[in-house]
PDB file of C-alpha atoms in Angstrom:
ATOM      1  CA  MET A  88       6.805   5.641  -4.841  1.00  0.00           C
ATOM      2  CA  ALA A  89       3.950   6.633  -6.566  1.00  0.00           C
ATOM      3  CA  GLY A  90       2.988   3.037  -6.982  1.00  0.00           C
ATOM      4  CA  SER A  91       3.346   2.511  -3.079  1.00  0.00           C
ATOM      5  CA  LEU A  92       1.310   6.022  -2.444  1.00  0.00           C
ATOM      6  CA  LEU A  93      -1.766   4.393  -4.475  1.00  0.00           C
ATOM      7  CA  ARG A  94      -1.143   0.900  -2.692  1.00  0.00           C
ATOM      8  CA  ALA A  95      -2.072   2.620   0.560  1.00  0.00           C
ATOM      9  CA  TRP A  96      -4.568   5.149  -0.229  1.00  0.00           C
ATOM     10  CA  ILE A  97      -6.503   2.269  -1.335  1.00  0.00           C
ATOM     11  CA  TYR A  98      -5.399   0.633   2.118  1.00  0.00           C
ATOM     12  CA  ALA A  99      -6.973   3.381   3.625  1.00  0.00           C
ATOM     13  CA  ALA A 100     -10.254   3.947   1.590  1.00  0.00           C
ATOM     14  CA  VAL A 101     -11.142   0.307   1.031  1.00  0.00           C
ATOM     15  CA  PRO A 102     -11.580  -1.921   4.643  1.00  0.00           C
ATOM     16  CA  GLY A 103      -9.862  -4.740   5.716  1.00  0.00           C
ATOM     17  CA  THR A 104      -8.901  -7.716   3.932  1.00  0.00           C
ATOM     18  CA  VAL A 105     -10.681  -6.566   0.566  1.00  0.00           C
ATOM     19  CA  SER A 106      -7.980  -3.757  -0.173  1.00  0.00           C
ATOM     20  CA  LEU A 107      -5.117  -6.498  -0.996  1.00  0.00           C
ATOM     21  CA  TRP A 108      -7.663  -8.431  -3.663  1.00  0.00           C
ATOM     22  CA  VAL A 109      -8.179  -4.929  -5.413  1.00  0.00           C
ATOM     23  CA  ILE A 110      -4.904  -3.910  -5.343  1.00  0.00           C
ATOM     24  CA  ASN A 111      -3.365  -7.257  -6.992  1.00  0.00           C
ATOM     25  CA  ILE A 112      -6.047  -7.962  -9.589  1.00  0.00           C
ATOM     26  CA  ILE A 113      -6.517  -4.004 -10.411  1.00  0.00           C
ATOM     27  CA  GLY A 114      -2.568  -3.540 -10.759  1.00  0.00           C
ATOM     28  CA  SER A 115      -2.438  -7.445 -12.753  1.00  0.00           C
ATOM     29  CA  PHE A 116      -5.076  -6.375 -15.623  1.00  0.00           C
ATOM     30  CA  LEU A 117      -3.481  -3.136 -15.695  1.00  0.00           C
ATOM     31  CA  ILE A 118       0.164  -4.205 -16.397  1.00  0.00           C
ATOM     32  CA  GLY A 119      -1.109  -6.518 -18.798  1.00  0.00           C
ATOM     33  CA  PHE A 120      -3.252  -3.907 -20.763  1.00  0.00           C
ATOM     34  CA  ALA A 121       0.342  -1.579 -20.523  1.00  0.00           C
ATOM     35  CA  VAL A 122       2.607  -4.010 -21.991  1.00  0.00           C
ATOM     36  CA  MET A 123       0.092  -4.263 -25.322  1.00  0.00           C
ATOM     37  CA  LYS A 124      -0.540  -0.668 -25.388  1.00  0.00           C
ATOM     38  CA  LEU A 125       3.577   0.760 -24.616  1.00  0.00           C
ATOM     39  CA  SER A 126       4.945  -1.885 -26.736  1.00  0.00           C
ATOM     40  CA  GLY A 127       6.254   0.606 -29.341  1.00  0.00           C
ATOM     41  CA  LYS A 128       6.693   3.403 -26.460  1.00  0.00           C
ATOM     42  CA  SER A 129      10.242   3.939 -25.427  1.00  0.00           C
ATOM     43  CA  ALA A 130      12.233   1.184 -23.088  1.00  0.00           C
ATOM     44  CA  GLU A 131      12.050   4.116 -20.250  1.00  0.00           C
ATOM     45  CA  LEU A 132       8.495   4.627 -20.167  1.00  0.00           C
ATOM     46  CA  ARG A 133       7.705   0.948 -20.018  1.00  0.00           C
ATOM     47  CA  LEU A 134       9.997   0.748 -17.955  1.00  0.00           C
ATOM     48  CA  PHE A 135       8.778   3.858 -15.383  1.00  0.00           C
ATOM     49  CA  ILE A 136       4.916   2.106 -15.919  1.00  0.00           C
ATOM     50  CA  SER A 137       5.765  -1.561 -15.747  1.00  0.00           C
ATOM     51  CA  THR A 138       8.324  -2.032 -13.088  1.00  0.00           C
ATOM     52  CA  GLY A 139       8.037   0.895 -11.371  1.00  0.00           C
ATOM     53  CA  LEU A 140       4.758   1.731 -10.975  1.00  0.00           C
ATOM     54  CA  LEU A 141       2.550  -1.204 -11.021  1.00  0.00           C
ATOM     55  CA  GLY A 142       5.504  -3.251  -9.838  1.00  0.00           C
ATOM     56  CA  SER A 143       5.543  -1.479  -6.662  1.00  0.00           C
ATOM     57  CA  PHE A 144       1.417  -0.952  -6.607  1.00  0.00           C
ATOM     58  CA  THR A 145       0.735  -4.852  -5.922  1.00  0.00           C
ATOM     59  CA  THR A 146       2.696  -6.787  -3.802  1.00  0.00           C
ATOM     60  CA  PHE A 147       3.804 -10.275  -2.484  1.00  0.00           C
ATOM     61  CA  SER A 148       4.507  -9.779   0.781  1.00  0.00           C
ATOM     62  CA  ALA A 149       1.482  -8.712   2.553  1.00  0.00           C
ATOM     63  CA  PHE A 150      -0.096 -11.599   0.401  1.00  0.00           C
ATOM     64  CA  SER A 151       1.870 -14.170   2.253  1.00  0.00           C
ATOM     65  CA  ASN A 152       1.597 -12.157   5.771  1.00  0.00           C
ATOM     66  CA  ASP A 153      -2.441 -13.058   4.898  1.00  0.00           C
ATOM     67  CA  TRP A 154      -2.169 -16.254   3.424  1.00  0.00           C
ATOM     68  CA  PHE A 155      -0.457 -17.545   6.419  1.00  0.00           C
ATOM     69  CA  ARG A 156      -3.059 -16.076   8.845  1.00  0.00           C
ATOM     70  CA  ALA A 157      -5.770 -17.578   6.648  1.00  0.00           C
ATOM     71  CA  LEU A 158      -4.096 -21.295   6.929  1.00  0.00           C
ATOM     72  CA  GLU A 159      -3.609 -20.090  10.668  1.00  0.00           C
ATOM     73  CA  SER A 160      -7.530 -20.116  10.791  1.00  0.00           C
ATOM     74  CA  SER A 161      -8.125 -23.677   8.775  1.00  0.00           C
ATOM     75  CA  ALA A 162      -5.768 -25.326   5.925  1.00  0.00           C
ATOM     76  CA  ALA A 163      -8.711 -24.947   4.004  1.00  0.00           C
ATOM     77  CA  ALA A 164      -9.103 -21.290   4.298  1.00  0.00           C
ATOM     78  CA  GLY A 165      -5.783 -20.774   3.471  1.00  0.00           C
ATOM     79  CA  ILE A 166      -5.530 -22.927   0.431  1.00  0.00           C
ATOM     80  CA  VAL A 167      -8.588 -21.193  -0.798  1.00  0.00           C
ATOM     81  CA  TYR A 168      -7.128 -18.023  -0.173  1.00  0.00           C
ATOM     82  CA  GLY A 169      -3.713 -18.458  -1.829  1.00  0.00           C
ATOM     83  CA  LEU A 170      -5.313 -20.101  -4.756  1.00  0.00           C
ATOM     84  CA  ALA A 171      -8.272 -17.436  -5.774  1.00  0.00           C
ATOM     85  CA  MET A 172      -5.581 -14.783  -5.605  1.00  0.00           C
ATOM     86  CA  THR A 173      -3.464 -15.874  -7.650  1.00  0.00           C
ATOM     87  CA  VAL A 174      -6.099 -17.461 -10.200  1.00  0.00           C
ATOM     88  CA  ALA A 175      -7.586 -14.423 -10.044  1.00  0.00           C
ATOM     89  CA  ALA A 176      -4.494 -12.229 -10.643  1.00  0.00           C
ATOM     90  CA  VAL A 177      -3.363 -14.434 -13.784  1.00  0.00           C
ATOM     91  CA  ALA A 178      -7.029 -14.367 -15.344  1.00  0.00           C
ATOM     92  CA  ALA A 179      -6.559 -10.311 -14.930  1.00  0.00           C
ATOM     93  CA  ALA A 180      -3.228 -10.292 -16.793  1.00  0.00           C
ATOM     94  CA  ALA A 181      -4.285 -12.631 -19.185  1.00  0.00           C
ATOM     95  CA  ALA A 182      -7.838 -10.395 -19.371  1.00  0.00           C
ATOM     96  CA  GLY A 183      -5.723  -6.817 -19.732  1.00  0.00           C
ATOM     97  CA  LEU A 184      -3.187  -8.471 -22.268  1.00  0.00           C
ATOM     98  CA  TRP A 185      -6.012  -9.166 -24.381  1.00  0.00           C
ATOM     99  CA  LEU A 186      -7.785  -6.395 -24.461  1.00  0.00           C
ATOM    100  CA  GLY A 187      -4.701  -4.260 -24.682  1.00  0.00           C
ATOM    101  CA  ARG A 188      -3.888  -6.737 -27.535  1.00  0.00           C
ATOM    102  CA  LYS A 189      -7.830  -5.833 -29.515  1.00  0.00           C
ATOM    103  CA  GLY A 190      -6.611  -2.133 -28.947  1.00  0.00           C
ATOM    104  CA  VAL A 191      -3.241  -2.405 -31.106  1.00  0.00           C
ATOM    105  CA  LYS A 192      -4.945  -3.827 -34.073  1.00  0.00           C
ATOM    106  CA  GLU A 193      -7.497  -1.477 -34.640  1.00  0.00           C
TER     107      GLU A 193
ATOM    108  CA  MET B 267       1.916  11.605   8.863  1.00  0.00           C
ATOM    109  CA  SER B 268       3.349   8.381   7.647  1.00  0.00           C
ATOM    110  CA  LEU B 269       3.302   9.522   3.984  1.00  0.00           C
ATOM    111  CA  ILE B 270       6.782  10.379   3.329  1.00  0.00           C
ATOM    112  CA  GLU B 271       7.811   7.353   4.886  1.00  0.00           C
ATOM    113  CA  ILE B 272       6.071   5.059   2.385  1.00  0.00           C
ATOM    114  CA  ALA B 273       7.001   7.389  -0.497  1.00  0.00           C
ATOM    115  CA  LEU B 274      10.409   6.658   0.379  1.00  0.00           C
ATOM    116  CA  GLY B 275      10.240   3.211   1.111  1.00  0.00           C
ATOM    117  CA  GLY B 276       8.683   2.858  -1.920  1.00  0.00           C
ATOM    118  CA  PHE B 277      11.202   3.996  -4.336  1.00  0.00           C
ATOM    119  CA  LEU B 278      14.167   2.365  -2.220  1.00  0.00           C
ATOM    120  CA  GLY B 279      12.163  -1.120  -2.503  1.00  0.00           C
ATOM    121  CA  ALA B 280      11.465  -0.587  -6.106  1.00  0.00           C
ATOM    122  CA  MET B 281      14.708   0.484  -6.751  1.00  0.00           C
ATOM    123  CA  ALA B 282      16.139  -2.453  -4.815  1.00  0.00           C
ATOM    124  CA  ARG B 283      14.224  -5.022  -7.202  1.00  0.00           C
ATOM    125  CA  TYR B 284      15.148  -3.189 -10.285  1.00  0.00           C
ATOM    126  CA  LEU B 285      18.920  -4.381  -9.058  1.00  0.00           C
ATOM    127  CA  PHE B 286      17.605  -7.981  -8.868  1.00  0.00           C
ATOM    128  CA  TYR B 287      15.905  -7.448 -12.636  1.00  0.00           C
ATOM    129  CA  LEU B 288      19.551  -5.811 -14.003  1.00  0.00           C
ATOM    130  CA  VAL B 289      21.603  -9.050 -11.920  1.00  0.00           C
ATOM    131  CA  ALA B 290      19.329 -11.511 -13.564  1.00  0.00           C
ATOM    132  CA  GLU B 291      19.204 -10.085 -16.882  1.00  0.00           C
ATOM    133  CA  SER B 292      22.951 -10.249 -17.363  1.00  0.00           C
ATOM    134  CA  ARG B 293      23.700 -13.406 -15.439  1.00  0.00           C
ATOM    135  CA  TRP B 294      20.446 -15.875 -16.132  1.00  0.00           C
ATOM    136  CA  ARG B 295      19.040 -13.820 -19.034  1.00  0.00           C
ATOM    137  CA  GLN B 296      15.507 -14.536 -17.213  1.00  0.00           C
ATOM    138  CA  PRO B 297      14.185 -11.728 -15.486  1.00  0.00           C
ATOM    139  CA  LYS B 298      11.401 -14.496 -14.196  1.00  0.00           C
ATOM    140  CA  ILE B 299      13.952 -15.587 -11.555  1.00  0.00           C
ATOM    141  CA  ALA B 300      14.647 -11.894 -10.540  1.00  0.00           C
ATOM    142  CA  THR B 301      10.713 -12.216  -9.273  1.00  0.00           C
ATOM    143  CA  LEU B 302      10.383 -15.062  -7.367  1.00  0.00           C
ATOM    144  CA  LEU B 303      14.066 -14.210  -5.396  1.00  0.00           C
ATOM    145  CA  VAL B 304      12.204 -10.631  -4.513  1.00  0.00           C
ATOM    146  CA  ASN B 305       9.004 -12.458  -3.534  1.00  0.00           C
ATOM    147  CA  ILE B 306      10.327 -14.947  -1.018  1.00  0.00           C
ATOM    148  CA  ILE B 307      12.868 -13.177  -0.067  1.00  0.00           C
ATOM    149  CA  GLY B 308      10.319  -9.918   0.521  1.00  0.00           C
ATOM    150  CA  SER B 309       8.055 -12.789   2.205  1.00  0.00           C
ATOM    151  CA  PHE B 310      10.875 -13.534   5.044  1.00  0.00           C
ATOM    152  CA  VAL B 311      11.467 -10.057   5.832  1.00  0.00           C
ATOM    153  CA  ILE B 312       7.568  -9.362   5.858  1.00  0.00           C
ATOM    154  CA  GLY B 313       7.543 -12.508   8.500  1.00  0.00           C
ATOM    155  CA  ALA B 314      10.781 -10.833  10.949  1.00  0.00           C
ATOM    156  CA  PHE B 315       9.048  -7.855  11.103  1.00  0.00           C
ATOM    157  CA  VAL B 316       5.790  -9.239  11.846  1.00  0.00           C
ATOM    158  CA  GLY B 317       7.011 -11.946  13.950  1.00  0.00           C
ATOM    159  CA  SER B 318       9.264  -9.733  15.921  1.00  0.00           C
ATOM    160  CA  GLY B 319       6.295  -7.055  16.520  1.00  0.00           C
ATOM    161  CA  ASN B 320       8.023  -4.634  14.371  1.00  0.00           C
ATOM    162  CA  LEU B 321       4.792  -2.886  11.989  1.00  0.00           C
ATOM    163  CA  SER B 322       7.075   0.077  10.655  1.00  0.00           C
ATOM    164  CA  VAL B 323       5.298   1.547   7.585  1.00  0.00           C
ATOM    165  CA  PHE B 324       8.325   2.779   6.361  1.00  0.00           C
ATOM    166  CA  TRP B 325       9.401  -0.902   5.711  1.00  0.00           C
ATOM    167  CA  LEU B 326       5.914  -3.150   5.468  1.00  0.00           C
ATOM    168  CA  THR B 327       4.029  -0.811   3.223  1.00  0.00           C
ATOM    169  CA  GLY B 328       7.134   1.350   1.788  1.00  0.00           C
ATOM    170  CA  PHE B 329       9.951  -0.868   1.419  1.00  0.00           C
ATOM    171  CA  LEU B 330       8.908  -4.410   1.273  1.00  0.00           C
ATOM    172  CA  GLY B 331       5.899  -3.342  -0.347  1.00  0.00           C
ATOM    173  CA  ALA B 332       7.127  -2.126  -3.767  1.00  0.00           C
ATOM    174  CA  PHE B 333      10.241  -4.680  -3.364  1.00  0.00           C
ATOM    175  CA  THR B 334       7.418  -7.798  -3.704  1.00  0.00           C
ATOM    176  CA  THR B 335       5.613  -7.948  -6.581  1.00  0.00           C
ATOM    177  CA  PHE B 336       2.304  -9.667  -7.427  1.00  0.00           C
ATOM    178  CA  SER B 337       1.493  -7.692 -11.008  1.00  0.00           C
ATOM    179  CA  THR B 338       4.848  -9.402 -12.551  1.00  0.00           C
ATOM    180  CA  MET B 339       4.166 -12.577 -11.486  1.00  0.00           C
ATOM    181  CA  SER B 340       1.041 -12.777 -12.723  1.00  0.00           C
ATOM    182  CA  LEU B 341       2.283 -11.335 -16.315  1.00  0.00           C
ATOM    183  CA  ASP B 342       5.375 -14.078 -16.350  1.00  0.00           C
ATOM    184  CA  ALA B 343       3.017 -16.733 -15.916  1.00  0.00           C
ATOM    185  CA  VAL B 344       0.730 -15.541 -18.448  1.00  0.00           C
ATOM    186  CA  LYS B 345       3.658 -15.149 -20.923  1.00  0.00           C
ATOM    187  CA  ASP B 346       4.506 -18.462 -20.264  1.00  0.00           C
ATOM    188  CA  PHE B 347       0.911 -20.305 -21.105  1.00  0.00           C
ATOM    189  CA  GLU B 348       0.559 -17.918 -24.083  1.00  0.00           C
ATOM    190  CA  ASP B 349       3.572 -19.643 -24.989  1.00  0.00           C
ATOM    191  CA  GLY B 350       2.144 -23.128 -24.611  1.00  0.00           C
ATOM    192  CA  LYS B 351       4.731 -23.936 -21.791  1.00  0.00           C
ATOM    193  CA  TRP B 352       1.666 -24.835 -19.005  1.00  0.00           C
ATOM    194  CA  LEU B 353       4.448 -26.592 -17.087  1.00  0.00           C
ATOM    195  CA  ASP B 354       7.089 -23.410 -16.745  1.00  0.00           C
ATOM    196  CA  GLY B 355       4.207 -21.367 -15.903  1.00  0.00           C
ATOM    197  CA  ILE B 356       2.287 -23.281 -13.011  1.00  0.00           C
ATOM    198  CA  SER B 357       5.489 -24.339 -11.481  1.00  0.00           C
ATOM    199  CA  TYR B 358       7.136 -20.608 -11.485  1.00  0.00           C
ATOM    200  CA  LEU B 359       3.595 -19.877  -9.643  1.00  0.00           C
ATOM    201  CA  ALA B 360       3.864 -22.557  -7.307  1.00  0.00           C
ATOM    202  CA  ALA B 361       7.292 -21.388  -6.198  1.00  0.00           C
ATOM    203  CA  ASN B 362       6.331 -18.351  -5.712  1.00  0.00           C
ATOM    204  CA  LEU B 363       3.311 -19.325  -3.048  1.00  0.00           C
ATOM    205  CA  VAL B 364       5.201 -21.945  -1.445  1.00  0.00           C
ATOM    206  CA  GLY B 365       8.697 -20.309  -1.674  1.00  0.00           C
ATOM    207  CA  GLY B 366       6.602 -17.266  -0.025  1.00  0.00           C
ATOM    208  CA  LEU B 367       4.377 -18.931   2.365  1.00  0.00           C
ATOM    209  CA  GLY B 368       7.280 -21.020   3.721  1.00  0.00           C
ATOM    210  CA  LEU B 369      10.152 -18.589   4.193  1.00  0.00           C
ATOM    211  CA  PHE B 370       7.184 -16.193   6.005  1.00  0.00           C
ATOM    212  CA  ALA B 371       6.352 -18.748   7.987  1.00  0.00           C
ATOM    213  CA  ALA B 372       9.821 -19.492   8.608  1.00  0.00           C
ATOM    214  CA  ALA B 373      10.685 -16.329   9.801  1.00  0.00           C
ATOM    215  CA  TYR B 374       7.504 -15.371  11.819  1.00  0.00           C
ATOM    216  CA  MET B 375       8.573 -18.481  13.944  1.00  0.00           C
ATOM    217  CA  ILE B 376      12.508 -17.941  14.258  1.00  0.00           C
ATOM    218  CA  PHE B 377      11.887 -13.670  14.686  1.00  0.00           C
TER     219      PHE B 377
END
Protein backbone atom coordinates (compact mmCIF):
# COMPACT_ATOMS: atom_id res chain seq x y z
CA MET A 1 0.00 0.00 0.00
CA ALA A 2 2.68 2.49 1.06
CA GLY A 3 4.95 1.10 -1.66
CA SER A 4 2.28 1.68 -4.32
CA LEU A 5 1.64 5.23 -3.10
CA LEU A 6 5.36 6.00 -3.19
CA ARG A 7 5.52 4.63 -6.72
CA ALA A 8 2.52 6.76 -7.75
CA TRP A 9 4.23 9.79 -6.23
CA ILE A 10 7.39 9.20 -8.31
CA TYR A 11 5.25 8.67 -11.44
CA ALA A 12 3.79 12.12 -10.80
CA ALA A 13 7.07 13.80 -9.79
CA VAL A 14 9.42 12.37 -12.44
CA PRO A 15 8.21 12.90 -15.99
CA GLY A 16 8.04 10.28 -18.73
CA THR A 17 9.65 6.88 -18.85
CA VAL A 18 12.50 7.85 -16.52
CA SER A 19 10.26 7.30 -13.49
CA LEU A 20 10.17 3.51 -13.93
CA TRP A 21 13.98 3.40 -14.06
CA VAL A 22 14.22 5.45 -10.87
CA ILE A 23 11.69 3.17 -9.12
CA ASN A 24 13.13 -0.18 -10.15
CA ILE A 25 16.78 0.77 -9.62
CA ILE A 26 16.29 2.46 -6.23
CA GLY A 27 13.93 -0.29 -5.07
CA SER A 28 16.37 -3.04 -6.09
CA PHE A 29 19.23 -1.27 -4.31
CA LEU A 30 17.15 -0.86 -1.16
CA ILE A 31 15.96 -4.48 -1.07
CA GLY A 32 19.57 -5.70 -1.17
CA PHE A 33 20.53 -3.23 1.54
CA ALA A 34 17.49 -4.14 3.66
CA VAL A 35 18.17 -7.88 3.48
CA MET A 36 21.57 -7.29 5.10
CA LYS A 37 20.54 -4.60 7.55
CA LEU A 38 17.50 -6.50 8.78
CA SER A 39 19.13 -9.93 8.93
CA GLY A 40 18.84 -10.14 12.73
CA LYS A 41 15.41 -8.53 12.98
CA SER A 42 11.97 -10.13 13.33
CA ALA A 43 10.44 -12.08 10.45
CA GLU A 44 7.45 -9.70 10.47
CA LEU A 45 9.63 -6.61 9.97
CA ARG A 46 11.60 -8.26 7.16
CA LEU A 47 8.36 -9.35 5.48
CA PHE A 48 6.90 -5.85 5.80
CA ILE A 49 9.95 -4.05 4.38
CA SER A 50 11.15 -6.50 1.71
CA THR A 51 8.05 -8.28 0.45
CA GLY A 52 5.55 -5.56 1.31
CA LEU A 53 7.06 -2.11 0.91
CA LEU A 54 9.87 -2.68 -1.59
CA GLY A 55 8.19 -5.54 -3.43
CA SER A 56 5.20 -3.28 -4.11
CA PHE A 57 7.26 -0.16 -4.81
CA THR A 58 9.02 -1.77 -7.77
CA THR A 59 6.98 -3.23 -10.58
CA PHE A 60 7.30 -5.64 -13.45
CA SER A 61 3.95 -5.17 -15.18
CA ALA A 62 4.67 -1.56 -16.24
CA PHE A 63 8.11 -2.71 -17.36
CA SER A 64 6.57 -5.32 -19.70
CA ASN A 65 4.30 -2.62 -21.08
CA ASP A 66 7.17 -0.15 -21.69
CA TRP A 67 9.42 -2.83 -23.12
CA PHE A 68 6.72 -3.86 -25.58
CA ARG A 69 6.30 -0.21 -26.65
CA ALA A 70 10.06 0.13 -27.17
CA LEU A 71 10.07 -3.05 -29.29
CA GLU A 72 7.23 -1.68 -31.38
CA SER A 73 9.38 1.33 -32.30
CA SER A 74 12.42 -0.81 -33.15
CA ALA A 75 13.79 -4.24 -32.27
CA ALA A 76 17.12 -2.76 -31.19
CA ALA A 77 15.51 -0.13 -28.93
CA GLY A 78 13.39 -2.83 -27.30
CA ILE A 79 16.25 -5.22 -26.65
CA VAL A 80 18.43 -2.44 -25.25
CA TYR A 81 15.57 -1.24 -23.04
CA GLY A 82 14.81 -4.69 -21.60
CA LEU A 83 18.42 -5.70 -21.02
CA ALA A 84 19.56 -2.32 -19.66
CA MET A 85 16.75 -2.14 -17.08
CA THR A 86 17.46 -5.70 -15.93
CA VAL A 87 21.24 -5.30 -15.73
CA ALA A 88 20.89 -1.96 -13.91
CA ALA A 89 18.44 -3.36 -11.34
CA VAL A 90 20.50 -6.51 -10.71
CA ALA A 91 23.65 -4.39 -10.31
CA ALA A 92 21.77 -2.10 -7.91
CA ALA A 93 20.63 -5.08 -5.80
CA ALA A 94 24.22 -6.39 -5.71
CA ALA A 95 25.48 -2.95 -4.66
CA GLY A 96 22.82 -2.77 -1.94
CA LEU A 97 23.81 -6.20 -0.58
CA TRP A 98 27.47 -5.22 -0.65
CA LEU A 99 26.96 -1.92 1.16
CA GLY A 100 24.62 -3.53 3.69
CA ARG A 101 27.13 -6.26 4.40
CA LYS A 102 29.91 -3.73 5.01
CA GLY A 103 27.78 -2.06 7.67
CA VAL A 104 27.01 -5.37 9.38
CA LYS A 105 30.68 -6.27 9.83
CA GLU A 106 31.53 -3.06 11.70
CA MET B 1 -8.42 11.78 -6.21
CA SER B 2 -7.23 8.34 -7.11
CA LEU B 3 -4.92 7.90 -4.12
CA ILE B 4 -7.41 5.67 -2.33
CA GLU B 5 -7.78 3.46 -5.40
CA ILE B 6 -4.00 3.13 -5.71
CA ALA B 7 -3.60 2.38 -2.00
CA LEU B 8 -6.38 -0.21 -1.96
CA GLY B 9 -5.25 -1.83 -5.21
CA GLY B 10 -1.65 -1.87 -3.94
CA PHE B 11 -2.66 -3.50 -0.67
CA LEU B 12 -4.64 -6.23 -2.43
CA GLY B 13 -1.92 -6.77 -5.06
CA ALA B 14 0.78 -7.21 -2.40
CA MET B 15 -1.43 -9.63 -0.45
CA ALA B 16 -2.13 -11.64 -3.61
CA ARG B 17 1.64 -11.81 -4.28
CA TYR B 18 2.22 -12.97 -0.71
CA LEU B 19 -0.26 -15.84 -1.23
CA PHE B 20 1.85 -16.99 -4.17
CA TYR B 21 4.94 -16.96 -1.91
CA LEU B 22 3.17 -19.05 0.73
CA VAL B 23 2.13 -21.63 -1.87
CA ALA B 24 5.53 -21.70 -3.60
CA GLU B 25 7.29 -22.04 -0.24
CA SER B 26 5.16 -24.94 0.98
CA ARG B 27 4.79 -26.77 -2.36
CA TRP B 28 8.21 -26.40 -3.94
CA ARG B 29 10.41 -24.83 -1.20
CA GLN B 30 11.25 -22.26 -3.90
CA PRO B 31 9.93 -18.71 -3.37
CA LYS B 32 11.65 -17.70 -6.63
CA ILE B 33 8.93 -19.54 -8.56
CA ALA B 34 6.33 -17.25 -6.97
CA THR B 35 8.15 -14.14 -8.23
CA LEU B 36 8.31 -15.58 -11.74
CA LEU B 37 4.62 -16.53 -11.66
CA VAL B 38 3.37 -13.15 -10.39
CA ASN B 39 5.51 -11.31 -12.95
CA ILE B 40 4.35 -13.26 -15.97
CA ILE B 41 0.70 -13.46 -14.85
CA GLY B 42 0.73 -9.73 -14.00
CA SER B 43 2.22 -8.93 -17.41
CA PHE B 44 -0.55 -10.92 -19.11
CA VAL B 45 -3.25 -9.12 -17.13
CA ILE B 46 -1.79 -5.64 -17.76
CA GLY B 47 -1.63 -6.53 -21.47
CA ALA B 48 -5.34 -7.36 -21.37
CA PHE B 49 -6.15 -4.06 -19.66
CA VAL B 50 -4.02 -1.90 -21.97
CA GLY B 51 -5.14 -3.84 -25.06
CA SER B 52 -8.81 -3.26 -24.26
CA GLY B 53 -8.19 0.42 -23.46
CA ASN B 54 -9.03 0.11 -19.75
CA LEU B 55 -6.47 2.26 -17.89
CA SER B 56 -7.92 2.03 -14.38
CA VAL B 57 -5.39 3.21 -11.78
CA PHE B 58 -6.84 0.77 -9.27
CA TRP B 59 -5.75 -2.14 -11.49
CA LEU B 60 -2.68 -0.76 -13.28
CA THR B 61 -0.85 1.41 -10.75
CA GLY B 62 -2.42 -0.20 -7.69
CA PHE B 63 -3.06 -3.91 -7.98
CA LEU B 64 -0.78 -5.01 -10.82
CA GLY B 65 1.99 -2.59 -9.85
CA ALA B 66 2.18 -4.14 -6.40
CA PHE B 67 1.36 -7.72 -7.49
CA THR B 68 4.41 -7.81 -9.77
CA THR B 69 7.88 -6.95 -8.53
CA PHE B 70 11.24 -6.05 -9.99
CA SER B 71 13.27 -5.74 -6.78
CA THR B 72 12.65 -9.31 -5.58
CA MET B 73 13.54 -10.66 -9.01
CA SER B 74 16.83 -8.70 -9.00
CA LEU B 75 17.66 -9.91 -5.50
CA ASP B 76 16.89 -13.55 -6.35
CA ALA B 77 19.23 -13.36 -9.34
CA VAL B 78 22.02 -11.76 -7.28
CA LYS B 79 21.72 -14.56 -4.68
CA ASP B 80 22.17 -17.15 -7.46
CA PHE B 81 25.19 -15.26 -8.80
CA GLU B 82 26.76 -15.05 -5.32
CA ASP B 83 26.34 -18.82 -4.96
CA GLY B 84 28.16 -19.25 -8.27
CA LYS B 85 24.95 -20.49 -9.96
CA TRP B 86 25.36 -18.24 -12.99
CA LEU B 87 23.28 -20.34 -15.34
CA ASP B 88 20.39 -20.53 -12.82
CA GLY B 89 20.43 -16.75 -12.33
CA ILE B 90 20.57 -15.91 -16.02
CA SER B 91 17.90 -18.41 -17.02
CA TYR B 92 15.69 -17.15 -14.19
CA LEU B 93 16.00 -13.55 -15.44
CA ALA B 94 15.45 -14.69 -19.02
CA ALA B 95 12.29 -16.57 -18.00
CA ASN B 96 10.89 -13.42 -16.35
CA LEU B 97 11.76 -11.18 -19.30
CA VAL B 98 10.71 -13.47 -22.13
CA GLY B 99 7.66 -14.81 -20.26
CA GLY B 100 6.52 -11.33 -19.22
CA LEU B 101 6.95 -9.80 -22.64
CA GLY B 102 5.44 -12.78 -24.47
CA LEU B 103 2.35 -12.92 -22.28
CA PHE B 104 1.94 -9.14 -22.39
CA ALA B 105 2.06 -9.21 -26.19
CA ALA B 106 -0.37 -12.14 -26.38
CA ALA B 107 -2.93 -10.47 -24.09
CA TYR B 108 -2.48 -7.09 -25.78
CA MET B 109 -3.34 -8.62 -29.15
CA ILE B 110 -6.20 -10.84 -27.92
CA PHE B 111 -8.06 -8.17 -25.91
